CSV table of C-alpha atoms and ligand atoms in Angstrom, one decimal:
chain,number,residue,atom,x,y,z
A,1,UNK,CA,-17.2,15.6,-19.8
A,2,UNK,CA,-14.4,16.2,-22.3
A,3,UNK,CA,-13.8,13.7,-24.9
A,4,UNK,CA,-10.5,13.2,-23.6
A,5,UNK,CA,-11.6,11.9,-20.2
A,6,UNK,CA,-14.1,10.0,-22.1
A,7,UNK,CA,-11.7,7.9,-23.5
A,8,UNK,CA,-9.8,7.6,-20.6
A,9,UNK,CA,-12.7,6.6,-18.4
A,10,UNK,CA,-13.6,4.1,-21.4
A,11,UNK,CA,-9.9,2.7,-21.6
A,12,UNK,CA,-9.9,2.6,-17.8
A,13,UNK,CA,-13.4,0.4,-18.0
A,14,UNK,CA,-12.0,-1.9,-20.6
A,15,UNK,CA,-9.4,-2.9,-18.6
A,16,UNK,CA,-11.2,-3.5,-15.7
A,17,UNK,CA,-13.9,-5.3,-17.5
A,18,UNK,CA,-14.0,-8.8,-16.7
A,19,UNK,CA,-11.0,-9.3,-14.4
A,20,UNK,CA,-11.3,-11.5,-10.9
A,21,UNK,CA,-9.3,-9.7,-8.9
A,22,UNK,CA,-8.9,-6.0,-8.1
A,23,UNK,CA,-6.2,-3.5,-6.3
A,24,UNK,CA,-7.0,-0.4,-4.7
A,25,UNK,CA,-4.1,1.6,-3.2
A,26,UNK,CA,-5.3,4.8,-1.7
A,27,UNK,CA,-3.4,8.2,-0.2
A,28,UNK,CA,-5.0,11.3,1.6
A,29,UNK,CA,-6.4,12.7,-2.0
A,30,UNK,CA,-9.3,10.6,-1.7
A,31,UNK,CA,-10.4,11.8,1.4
A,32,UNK,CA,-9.7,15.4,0.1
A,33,UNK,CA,-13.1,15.8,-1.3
A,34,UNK,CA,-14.6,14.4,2.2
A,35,UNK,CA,-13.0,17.8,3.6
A,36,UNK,CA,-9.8,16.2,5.0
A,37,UNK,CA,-6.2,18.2,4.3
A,38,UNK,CA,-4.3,15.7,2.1
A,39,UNK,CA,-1.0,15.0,4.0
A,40,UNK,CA,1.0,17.2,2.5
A,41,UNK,CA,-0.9,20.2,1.9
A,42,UNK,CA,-0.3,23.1,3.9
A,43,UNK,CA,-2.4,22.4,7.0
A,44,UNK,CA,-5.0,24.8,8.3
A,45,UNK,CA,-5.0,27.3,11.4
A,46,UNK,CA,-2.5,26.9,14.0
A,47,UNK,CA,-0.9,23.7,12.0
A,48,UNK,CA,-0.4,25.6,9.2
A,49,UNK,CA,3.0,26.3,10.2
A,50,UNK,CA,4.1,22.6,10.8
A,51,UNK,CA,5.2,20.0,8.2
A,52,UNK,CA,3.0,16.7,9.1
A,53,UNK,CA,6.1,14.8,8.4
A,54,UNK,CA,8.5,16.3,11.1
A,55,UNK,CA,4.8,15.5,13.6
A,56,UNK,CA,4.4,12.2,12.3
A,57,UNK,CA,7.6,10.9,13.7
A,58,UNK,CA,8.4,8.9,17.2
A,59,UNK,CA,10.9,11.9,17.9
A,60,UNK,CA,8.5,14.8,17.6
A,61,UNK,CA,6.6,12.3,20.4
A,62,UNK,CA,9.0,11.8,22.5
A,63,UNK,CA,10.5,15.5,22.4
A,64,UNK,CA,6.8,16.5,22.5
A,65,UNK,CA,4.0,14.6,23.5
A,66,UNK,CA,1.7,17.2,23.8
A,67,UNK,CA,2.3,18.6,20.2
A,68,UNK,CA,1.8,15.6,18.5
A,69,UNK,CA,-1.3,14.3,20.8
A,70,UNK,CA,-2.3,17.4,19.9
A,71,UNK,CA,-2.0,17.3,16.5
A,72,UNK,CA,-3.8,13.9,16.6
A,73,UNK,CA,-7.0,15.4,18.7
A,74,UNK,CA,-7.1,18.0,15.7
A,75,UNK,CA,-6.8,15.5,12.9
A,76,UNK,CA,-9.5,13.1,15.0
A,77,UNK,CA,-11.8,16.1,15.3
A,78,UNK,CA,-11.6,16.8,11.7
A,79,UNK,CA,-12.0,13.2,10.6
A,80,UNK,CA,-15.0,12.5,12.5
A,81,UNK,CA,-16.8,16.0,11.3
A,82,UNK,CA,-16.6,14.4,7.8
A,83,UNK,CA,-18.0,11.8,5.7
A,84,UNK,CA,-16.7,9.5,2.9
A,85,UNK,CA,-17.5,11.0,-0.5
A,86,UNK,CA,-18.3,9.6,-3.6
A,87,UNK,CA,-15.2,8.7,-4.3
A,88,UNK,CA,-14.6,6.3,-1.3
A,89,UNK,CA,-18.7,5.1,-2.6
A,90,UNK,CA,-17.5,4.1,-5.9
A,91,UNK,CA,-14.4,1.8,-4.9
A,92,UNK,CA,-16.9,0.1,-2.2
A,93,UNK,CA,-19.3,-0.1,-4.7
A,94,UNK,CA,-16.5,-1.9,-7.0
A,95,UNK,CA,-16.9,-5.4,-4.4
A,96,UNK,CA,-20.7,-6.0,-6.5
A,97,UNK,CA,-19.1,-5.7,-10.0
A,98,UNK,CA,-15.7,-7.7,-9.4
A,99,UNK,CA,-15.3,-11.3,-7.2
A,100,UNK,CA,-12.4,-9.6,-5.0
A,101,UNK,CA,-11.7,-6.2,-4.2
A,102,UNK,CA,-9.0,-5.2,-1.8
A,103,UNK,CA,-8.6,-2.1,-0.6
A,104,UNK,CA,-4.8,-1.2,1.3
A,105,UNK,CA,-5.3,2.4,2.1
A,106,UNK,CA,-2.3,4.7,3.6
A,107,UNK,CA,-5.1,6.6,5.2
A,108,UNK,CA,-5.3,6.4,8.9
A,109,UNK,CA,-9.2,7.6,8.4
A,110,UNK,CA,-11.1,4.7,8.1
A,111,UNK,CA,-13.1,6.3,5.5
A,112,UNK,CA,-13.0,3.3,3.3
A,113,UNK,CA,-15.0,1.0,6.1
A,114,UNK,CA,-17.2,3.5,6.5
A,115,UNK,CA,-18.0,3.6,2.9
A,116,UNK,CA,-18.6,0.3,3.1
A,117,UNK,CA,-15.7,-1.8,1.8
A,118,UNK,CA,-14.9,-5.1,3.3
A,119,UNK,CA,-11.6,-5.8,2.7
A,120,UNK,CA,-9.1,-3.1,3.8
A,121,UNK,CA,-5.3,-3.7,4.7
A,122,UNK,CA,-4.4,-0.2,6.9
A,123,UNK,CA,-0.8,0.0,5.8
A,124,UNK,CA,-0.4,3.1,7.9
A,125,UNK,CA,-2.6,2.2,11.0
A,126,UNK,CA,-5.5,4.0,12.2
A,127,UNK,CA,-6.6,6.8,14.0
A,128,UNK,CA,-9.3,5.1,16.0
A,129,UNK,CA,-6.6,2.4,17.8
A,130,UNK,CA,-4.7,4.5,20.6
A,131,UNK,CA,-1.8,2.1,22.5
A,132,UNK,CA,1.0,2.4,24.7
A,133,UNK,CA,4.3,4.4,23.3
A,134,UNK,CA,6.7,2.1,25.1
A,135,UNK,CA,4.5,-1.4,24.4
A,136,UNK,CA,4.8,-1.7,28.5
A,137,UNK,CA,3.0,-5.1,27.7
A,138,UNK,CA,6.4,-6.2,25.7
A,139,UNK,CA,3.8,-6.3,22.6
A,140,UNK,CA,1.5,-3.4,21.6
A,141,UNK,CA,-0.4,-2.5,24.5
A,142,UNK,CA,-3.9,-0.7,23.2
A,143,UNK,CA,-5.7,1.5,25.3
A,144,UNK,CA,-9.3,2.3,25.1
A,145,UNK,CA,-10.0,6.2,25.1
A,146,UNK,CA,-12.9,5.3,26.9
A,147,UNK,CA,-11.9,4.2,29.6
A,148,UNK,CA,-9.5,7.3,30.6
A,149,UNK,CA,-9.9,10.7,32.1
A,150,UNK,CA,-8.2,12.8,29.4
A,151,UNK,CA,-8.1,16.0,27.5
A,152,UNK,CA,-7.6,17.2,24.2
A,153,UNK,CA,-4.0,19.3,25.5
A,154,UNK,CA,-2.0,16.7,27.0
A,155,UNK,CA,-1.2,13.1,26.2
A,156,UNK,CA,-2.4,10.8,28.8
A,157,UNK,CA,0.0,8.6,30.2
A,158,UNK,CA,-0.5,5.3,29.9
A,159,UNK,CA,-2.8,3.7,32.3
A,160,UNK,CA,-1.0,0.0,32.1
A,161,UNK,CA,2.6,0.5,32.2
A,162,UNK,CA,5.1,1.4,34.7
A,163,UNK,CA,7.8,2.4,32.1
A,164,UNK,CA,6.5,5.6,32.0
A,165,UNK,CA,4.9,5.4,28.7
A,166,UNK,CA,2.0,7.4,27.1
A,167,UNK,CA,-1.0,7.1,25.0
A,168,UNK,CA,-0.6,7.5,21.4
A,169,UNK,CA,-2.1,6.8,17.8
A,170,UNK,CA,-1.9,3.3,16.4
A,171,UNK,CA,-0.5,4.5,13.4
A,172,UNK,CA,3.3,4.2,11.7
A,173,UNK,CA,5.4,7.0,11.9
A,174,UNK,CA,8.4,8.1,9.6
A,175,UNK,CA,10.8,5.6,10.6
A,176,UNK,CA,8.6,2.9,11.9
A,177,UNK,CA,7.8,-0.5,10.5
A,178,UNK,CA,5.0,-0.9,9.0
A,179,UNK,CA,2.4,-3.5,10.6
A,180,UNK,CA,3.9,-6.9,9.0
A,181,UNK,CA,1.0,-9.1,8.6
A,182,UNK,CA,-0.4,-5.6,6.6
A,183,UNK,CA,2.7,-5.1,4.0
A,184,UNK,CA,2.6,-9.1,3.6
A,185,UNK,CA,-1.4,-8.9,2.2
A,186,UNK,CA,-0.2,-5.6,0.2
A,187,UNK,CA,2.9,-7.4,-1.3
A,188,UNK,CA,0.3,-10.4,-2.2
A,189,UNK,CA,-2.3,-8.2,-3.8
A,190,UNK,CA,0.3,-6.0,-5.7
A,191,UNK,CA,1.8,-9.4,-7.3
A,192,UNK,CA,-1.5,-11.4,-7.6
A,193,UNK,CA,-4.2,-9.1,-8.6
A,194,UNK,CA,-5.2,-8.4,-12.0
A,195,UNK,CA,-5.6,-4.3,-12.2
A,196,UNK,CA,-4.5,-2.0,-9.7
A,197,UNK,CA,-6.0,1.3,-9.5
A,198,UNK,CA,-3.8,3.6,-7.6
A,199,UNK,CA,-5.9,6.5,-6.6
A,200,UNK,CA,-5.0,10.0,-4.5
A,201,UNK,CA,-1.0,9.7,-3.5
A,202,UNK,CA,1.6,11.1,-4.6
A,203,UNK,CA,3.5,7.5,-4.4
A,204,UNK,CA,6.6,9.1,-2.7
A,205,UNK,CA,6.5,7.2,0.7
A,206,UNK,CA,7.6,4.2,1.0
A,207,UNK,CA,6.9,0.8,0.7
A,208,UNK,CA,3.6,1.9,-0.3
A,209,UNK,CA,4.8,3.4,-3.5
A,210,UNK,CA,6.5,0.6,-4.4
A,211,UNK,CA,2.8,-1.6,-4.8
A,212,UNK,CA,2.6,0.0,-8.4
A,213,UNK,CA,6.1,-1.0,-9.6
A,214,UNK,CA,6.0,-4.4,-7.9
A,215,UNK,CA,2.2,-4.6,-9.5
A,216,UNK,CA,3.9,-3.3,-13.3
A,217,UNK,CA,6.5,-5.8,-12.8
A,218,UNK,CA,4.5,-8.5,-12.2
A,219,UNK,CA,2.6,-7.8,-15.6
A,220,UNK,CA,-0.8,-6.1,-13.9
A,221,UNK,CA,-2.2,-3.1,-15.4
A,222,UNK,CA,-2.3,-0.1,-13.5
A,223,UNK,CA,-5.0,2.8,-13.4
A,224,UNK,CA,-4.1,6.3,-11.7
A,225,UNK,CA,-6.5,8.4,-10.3
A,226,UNK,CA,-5.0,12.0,-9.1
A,227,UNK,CA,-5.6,15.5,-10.8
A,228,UNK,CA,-1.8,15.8,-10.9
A,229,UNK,CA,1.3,13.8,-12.4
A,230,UNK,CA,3.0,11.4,-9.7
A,231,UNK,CA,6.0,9.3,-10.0
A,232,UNK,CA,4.5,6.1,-10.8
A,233,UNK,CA,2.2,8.1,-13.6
A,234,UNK,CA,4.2,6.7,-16.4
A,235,UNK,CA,3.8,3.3,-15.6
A,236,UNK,CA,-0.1,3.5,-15.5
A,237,UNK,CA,-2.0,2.0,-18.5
A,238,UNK,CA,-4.6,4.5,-18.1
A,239,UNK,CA,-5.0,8.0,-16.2
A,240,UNK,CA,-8.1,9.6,-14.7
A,241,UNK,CA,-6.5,13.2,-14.2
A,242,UNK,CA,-9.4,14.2,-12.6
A,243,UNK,CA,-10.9,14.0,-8.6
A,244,UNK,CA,-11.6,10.2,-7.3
A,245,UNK,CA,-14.9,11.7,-6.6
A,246,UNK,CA,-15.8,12.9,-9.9
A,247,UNK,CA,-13.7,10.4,-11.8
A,248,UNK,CA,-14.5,7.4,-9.7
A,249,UNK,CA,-18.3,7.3,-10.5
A,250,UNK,CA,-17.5,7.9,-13.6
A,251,UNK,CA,-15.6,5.0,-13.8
A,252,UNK,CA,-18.4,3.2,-11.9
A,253,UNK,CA,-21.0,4.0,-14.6
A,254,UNK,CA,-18.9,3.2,-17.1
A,255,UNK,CA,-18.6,-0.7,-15.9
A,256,UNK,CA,-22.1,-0.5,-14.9
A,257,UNK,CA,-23.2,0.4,-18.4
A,258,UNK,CA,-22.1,-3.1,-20.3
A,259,UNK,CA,-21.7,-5.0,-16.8
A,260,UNK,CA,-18.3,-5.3,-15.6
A,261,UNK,CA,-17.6,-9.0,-15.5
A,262,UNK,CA,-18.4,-9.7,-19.4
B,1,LIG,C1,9.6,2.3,6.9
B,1,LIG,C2,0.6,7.7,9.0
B,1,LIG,C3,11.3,0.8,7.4
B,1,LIG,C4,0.7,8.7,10.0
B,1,LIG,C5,2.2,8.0,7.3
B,1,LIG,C6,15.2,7.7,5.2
B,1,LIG,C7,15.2,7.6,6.6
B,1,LIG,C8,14.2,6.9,7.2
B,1,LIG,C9,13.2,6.4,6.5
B,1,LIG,C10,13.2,6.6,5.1
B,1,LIG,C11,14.2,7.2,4.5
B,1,LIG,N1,14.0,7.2,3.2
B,1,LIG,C12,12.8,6.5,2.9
B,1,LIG,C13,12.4,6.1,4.1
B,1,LIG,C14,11.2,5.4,4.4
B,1,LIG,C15,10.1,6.4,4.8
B,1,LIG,C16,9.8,7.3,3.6
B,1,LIG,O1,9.2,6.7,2.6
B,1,LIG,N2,10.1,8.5,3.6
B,1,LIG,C17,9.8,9.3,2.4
B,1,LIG,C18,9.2,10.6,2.8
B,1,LIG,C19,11.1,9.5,1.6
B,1,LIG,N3,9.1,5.5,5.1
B,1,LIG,C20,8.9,5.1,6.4
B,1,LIG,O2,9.6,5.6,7.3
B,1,LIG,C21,7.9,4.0,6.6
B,1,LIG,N4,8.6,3.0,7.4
B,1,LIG,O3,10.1,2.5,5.8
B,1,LIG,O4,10.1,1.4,7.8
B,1,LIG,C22,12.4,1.8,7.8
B,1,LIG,C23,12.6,2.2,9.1
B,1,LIG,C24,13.7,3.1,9.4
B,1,LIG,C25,14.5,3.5,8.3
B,1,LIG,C26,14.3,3.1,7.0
B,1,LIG,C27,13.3,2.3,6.7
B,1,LIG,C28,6.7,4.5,7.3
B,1,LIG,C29,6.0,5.5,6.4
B,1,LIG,C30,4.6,5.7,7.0
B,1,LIG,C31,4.5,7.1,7.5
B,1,LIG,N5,3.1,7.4,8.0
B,1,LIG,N6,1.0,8.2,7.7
B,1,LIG,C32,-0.3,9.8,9.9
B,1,LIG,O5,-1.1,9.8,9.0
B,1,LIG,O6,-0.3,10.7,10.8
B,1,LIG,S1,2.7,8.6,5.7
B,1,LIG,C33,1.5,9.6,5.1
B,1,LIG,O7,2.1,10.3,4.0
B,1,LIG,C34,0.3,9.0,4.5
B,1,LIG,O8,-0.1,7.9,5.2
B,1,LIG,C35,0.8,8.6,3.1
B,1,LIG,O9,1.3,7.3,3.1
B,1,LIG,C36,1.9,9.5,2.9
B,1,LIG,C37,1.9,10.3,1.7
B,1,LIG,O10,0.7,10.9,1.7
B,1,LIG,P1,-0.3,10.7,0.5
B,1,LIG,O11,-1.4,9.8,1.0
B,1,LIG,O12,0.3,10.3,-0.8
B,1,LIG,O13,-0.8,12.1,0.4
B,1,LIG,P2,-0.1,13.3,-0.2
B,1,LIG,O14,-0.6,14.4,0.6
B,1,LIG,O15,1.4,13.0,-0.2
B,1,LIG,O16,-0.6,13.3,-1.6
B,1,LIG,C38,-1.9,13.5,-1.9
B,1,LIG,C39,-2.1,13.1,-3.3
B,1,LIG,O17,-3.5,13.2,-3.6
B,1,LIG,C40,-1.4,14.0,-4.3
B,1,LIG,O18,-0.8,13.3,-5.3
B,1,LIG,C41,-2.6,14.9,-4.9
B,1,LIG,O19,-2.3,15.2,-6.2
B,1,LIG,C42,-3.7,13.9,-4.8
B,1,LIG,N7,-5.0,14.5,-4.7
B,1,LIG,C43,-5.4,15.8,-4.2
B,1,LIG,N8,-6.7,15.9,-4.4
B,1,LIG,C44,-7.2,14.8,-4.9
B,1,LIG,C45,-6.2,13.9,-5.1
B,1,LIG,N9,-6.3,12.7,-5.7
B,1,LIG,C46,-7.6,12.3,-6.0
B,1,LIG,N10,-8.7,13.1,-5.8
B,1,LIG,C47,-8.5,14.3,-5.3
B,1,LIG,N11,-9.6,15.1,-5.1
């Protein structure tokens, strides 16, 4: 390790040391090392040639249900092929050093439960709920995959409504509100924890890049994890320009070496 990550692991430690309350926002980098494309990257094989943000949209559904469903089977296939990596270890392994640890993830994965960490706010939904696309039930309708005769080619319709509605993910779209009682705990954790650590994004979708600035503003410090520059880098109070699954246990040890809560 290079002197100048040792410092910032160290600096990153000392402000950690001894606080109650921890934030940890997470984007698609820190599932990268688990083996899943980050949501931006160019995506492989036949997806290569589509931008997840024109798929991840209630349009692209209802033009084509198929695609997206599709698109979803893909991403499920993937997800379920892979397992959390050191990375998603350390920040579970955060809960026995600090009394509260909250994890609000944009990832739909559910690589952070798996991990083992207990408290989770799923800004973006998940890829394990499926639900009606017209909430035939006047409320979100869920459907259990289960239960259905379906393949991997064609969304299913939806097996409780008359509206002519379809299965799809339980996950927020482009253009969707985000899950209410979700953004309310994020909002709450951004103003009322003591460090936020901000690790894989790059902070451009919104409101979950606006955690850090409302977290800065309210006087927390901020730590960023991401082997690249984002726009909320300048307001972090120390940067890991590394992995999250090399600089994570780092990070770990670190805390673990003089016992966090001193
Ligand atoms: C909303 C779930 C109110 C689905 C996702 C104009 C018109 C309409 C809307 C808007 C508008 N302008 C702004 C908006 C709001 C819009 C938005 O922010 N658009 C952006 C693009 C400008 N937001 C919304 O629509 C949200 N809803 O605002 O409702 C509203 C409604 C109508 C109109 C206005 C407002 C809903 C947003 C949620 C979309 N759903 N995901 C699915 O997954 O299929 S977003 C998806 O992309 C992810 O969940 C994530 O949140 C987001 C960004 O991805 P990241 O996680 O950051 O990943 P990314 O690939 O971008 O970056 C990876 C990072 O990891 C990089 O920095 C990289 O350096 C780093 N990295 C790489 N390797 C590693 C690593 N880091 C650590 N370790 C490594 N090894």
């Amino acid at each position: 390790m290079d002197d100048d990550t040792k410092a910032n692991i160290e600096k990153a430690a000392s402000l950690l040391r001894g606080v109650q309350r921890v934030a940890v926002l997470s984007g698609a980098g820190i599932s990268k090392e688990s083996g899943v494309p980050t949501f931006r990257e160019a995506q492989h094989g036949l997806w290569a040639r589509y931008d997840p943000q024109q798929l991840a949209t209630p349009d692209a559904f209802r033009r084509d249900p198929d695609l997206v469903w599709r698109w979803y089977m893909y991403r499920r296939r993937l997800i379920e092929a892979v397992a959390p990596n050191p990375g998603h270890m350390a920040i579970a392994h955060l809960e026995a050093l600090f009394p509260q640890v909250t994890v609000i993830t944009q990832n739909i994965d559910g690589m952070h439960a798996k991990a083992g960490s207990t408290t989770i706010v799923e800004l973006h939904g998940s890829i394990y709920r499926w639900k009606c696309s017209e909430l035939c039930g006047g409320e979100t309708m869920f459907v259990d995959l289960g239960t259905l005769d379906y393949n991997e080619e064609h969304a299913p319709p939806c097996p409780h409504c008359e509206e002519g509605g379809y299965v799809r993910p339980d996950v927020v779209w482009f253009g969707e509100m985000l899950p209410r009682a979700a953004l309310e705990q994020a909002l709450d954790e951004a103003a009322q924890c003591d460090v936020m650590l901000v690790v894989g994004t790059s902070a451009m979708v919104e409101p979950a890049a606006s955690l850090p600035r409302i977290a800065k503003k309210s006087g927390k410090r901020l730590i960023e994890v991401n082997p690249e520059g984002t726009p909320i880098s300048h307001l972090a109070d120390a940067v890991l320009r590394a992995p999250s699954g090399v600089a994570l246990p780092m990070l770990l040890a670190a805390l673990n070496e003089e016992g966090a809560t001193q």
